[in-house]
Amino acid sequence: MQVLKVALPLPLEPMSYLSPHGVEHMALGCRVVVPWRGELRVGVVVGLEESQRKTFALREAVTYLDEECWLRAEEMAFLYAAAKDSFCTVGSLLGDLIPFLEPPLEHRIRLVPNTVPSILPKGLEALGEGWQEARGFDPKLLDYLREAGVLEEEVAEHRSLKQVLVALQPLDDQLSTKGKAALETLLELKSCESMAELARAAGVGAGVVKGLVDKGYAGFVEWQAEVKPVLGQTIERLELDPIPTRLDGGRLLERIRVLAAIAHKERLLLLFPEVSLLRRFQGYFPQATLLHGEMSPQERRKVWKELISQKSPPDLVLATYQGLLLPLAPERIVAIEEASEAYKLSAGSRAFIPRLAALRARMLGVGMTCVSEVSSVEVVDFASQSIPLVASGLAPSVSPLRGESSRTLPTAKPRLHLLDMRREQGWPLCGAAVALLQQVAEKGRQAIVLSSRRGYSALLRCKNCDWKAMCPNCALPLRYHKGGRAGLLQCHQCGHEEKAPLVCPNCHSDVFDPKGPGVEWLLESLASRVPELPRYRYTAQAKDDLSKLLSGKTGVLVGTTAILRGPVLPELALVLLPYADGFVLESDFRASERYHRLLWSLTDLHPHRRPLLVLQTFEPGHPAHKSLESVDLEGFVKFELALRRSLGYPPATRMVKLEVSHAKEPVARDAAEKLAEILRLKAQPKELLGPAPAPVAKVRNQFVFHLLLKAKEERLNELMAVLPPVRGARLRIDPDPQSFVGLLED
């Protein structure tokens, strides 16, 4: 007898269940409803196994939700391999890649016929009378009946259908004057959400509208969302032969032209780090199937089911990371901007999606291409050596992917102007920067001023005694937000807020010195120094109305990197970073690479022209600046690659970050030390770093310590295989870490 191996979207390995009562077939790959800790959960049957002698201890699954398989054998094999590669459970990765797996359920229950009702515990007597909605009954008592085998259940996916009021018949003379007015209003509006809404719109009583419904002139029907057609933009395909595994350089439109040529030859799965970038591509591929997080769970389940039922696979799919497990047969997987931090899952499995995409491509036996304005260090290393992706740290592999080649499209020299703040006067805007902004206003053009943080300043400091406002929950200064009499101090990580003091709590001085300009400070400075230039704010938390800017009127947009995900300004002429060094001063070996990638992306903010990029910096000789000045996309990357090889950092090795945390610092430190002692018994020199306090040692009342494992693929797997459980503290495994600070957008 075989039993089901069911993966639930929980941090668990697949669990064993008996088939649903009365069902003989084994629906491998289907969604199944199973009892779990007093409630019903939806999982996927990812395997079958021969039953052990103690089958009586196993629970029965309740029912299958679908006749079709949600996951084919290929997807299930990939799920197991990807979980192993990410050092996480199958359930964690399943929950990450299909967060919409579990729909709301319609659940009816009753006592099995011919069962004596007297066995029912108090509170469940109604079950003896027939079918009842499960909602409202004690889940623990229901589980008791379920285990006793006397509970009969019916479960189905709940389809929440929105209904609207529409006209069903035309106007006629049999209606009263008010009835005609109400029906005329409904015909003009086309639909209303309720009878009360129609009554208000027509200026009649609710009884008049009810009369229309009773007589059949109006009625409720299922609401169909209006699908706005995507207007396709015609572009000329740019053919490259052979199809490259790495494509960078050029403008965004040129890279899209190359993808259009590849899509004409092969079925593609295009993966995007963010929905905003996917939207920019969507206009050029209106026929593509979409799957992303801005769609409702119901819409994403609908797309999944349509793909399951289609006899022929779609030619093109645009998706975020949730597309990795789609039941597809692509001929090539394309990762757009493969170095983006947005590809890194921040919780759960913490997997890095481009690495899993390479694994998926290898297991399907198809090609993979990375398309970016600036390729990552890992991809350049892979392409330069013509080696399997495993050695570059992108994916486990035993053979190279087919069609290996690299192509860099011709790139025009960026318009770059460096302002050396060791010589310039003025802060946060120096005189030269103000002069450039005044030119923007005079010529009726537009500018962007980019800050690394929102609020007024990074911290509030007393000039007399150096007191700083610190967060009580995090080892971070409180950000100063100016407003009101004194202002507000806020932690952008834990949300702690308090009023800014009028005088220093330490020395009672009233002389404060804000440090690190934020969006509010820059807006204030622009208002005083370039008052003729209209100002607009754009951050993830606050977005001004940009309709005037989008219509071409002059102005300056001040914000954080959220601007990169925003709309394109039609008259953009200038991009200014008042404190460019603030984007690179992080405790992270990838910080310089991220800064380099940011600068190149800023030069491509406008599709048809390159704006002047102005950097106020204390380090004009930074390698990233030289890369832009010499138009050498690979120069900086090769410099970084040589530095990392000398230190044994990725891509020379693969890295795993072990994060140990606890509310008490001694407990977290001791747990980290004990973990390190065990790992040192197996680790070779330089394979283990730490433990050490995290760059931000306390976040949300948790003290954090880091250990780093870095080794070749096989050695790293050996070390992780002996990783002991951590007792008394929390251990989080972060494979292929993309950041060591791990903070929310500031």
GROMACS .gro file of C-alpha atoms in nm, residues 25-32 43-48 64-76 98 101 301 303-310 325-328:
model
   42
   25HIS     CA    1  -0.598   0.667  -0.728
   26MET     CA    2  -0.283   0.855  -0.627
   27ALA     CA    3  -0.293   1.207  -0.771
   28LEU     CA    4   0.078   1.286  -0.788
   29GLY     CA    5   0.136   1.659  -0.839
   30CYS     CA    6  -0.221   1.759  -0.745
   31ARG     CA    7  -0.331   1.994  -0.470
   32VAL     CA    8  -0.474   1.810  -0.172
   43GLY     CA    9  -0.057   2.118  -0.006
   44VAL     CA   10   0.078   1.935  -0.309
   45VAL     CA   11   0.136   1.562  -0.345
   46VAL     CA   12   0.508   1.557  -0.429
   47GLY     CA   13   0.574   1.186  -0.392
   48LEU     CA   14   0.449   0.839  -0.307
   64TYR     CA   15  -0.814   1.647  -0.384
   65LEU     CA   16  -0.885   2.001  -0.503
   66ASP     CA   17  -0.809   1.949  -0.871
   67GLU     CA   18  -0.830   1.683  -1.135
   68GLU     CA   19  -0.525   1.828  -1.311
   69CYS     CA   20  -0.172   1.812  -1.175
   70TRP     CA   21  -0.044   2.145  -1.049
   71LEU     CA   22   0.315   2.023  -1.067
   72ARG     CA   23   0.457   1.784  -1.322
   73ALA     CA   24   0.738   1.542  -1.250
   74GLU     CA   25   0.984   1.806  -1.378
   75GLU     CA   26   0.862   2.070  -1.132
   76MET     CA   27   0.865   1.828  -0.838
   98ILE     CA   28   0.369   2.954  -0.498
  101LEU     CA   29  -0.125   2.791  -0.350
  301ARG     CA   30  -0.438   3.063  -0.970
  303VAL     CA   31  -0.326   3.172  -1.494
  304TRP     CA   32  -0.175   2.855  -1.344
  305LYS     CA   33  -0.483   2.646  -1.427
  306GLU     CA   34  -0.497   2.782  -1.782
  307LEU     CA   35  -0.135   2.681  -1.838
  308ILE     CA   36  -0.209   2.333  -1.701
  309SER     CA   37  -0.502   2.283  -1.937
  310GLN     CA   38  -0.335   2.422  -2.251
  325LEU     CA   39   0.762   2.651  -1.084
  326LEU     CA   40   0.516   2.713  -1.368
  327PRO     CA   41   0.430   2.391  -1.556
  328LEU     CA   42   0.601   2.513  -1.873
   0.00000   0.00000   0.00000
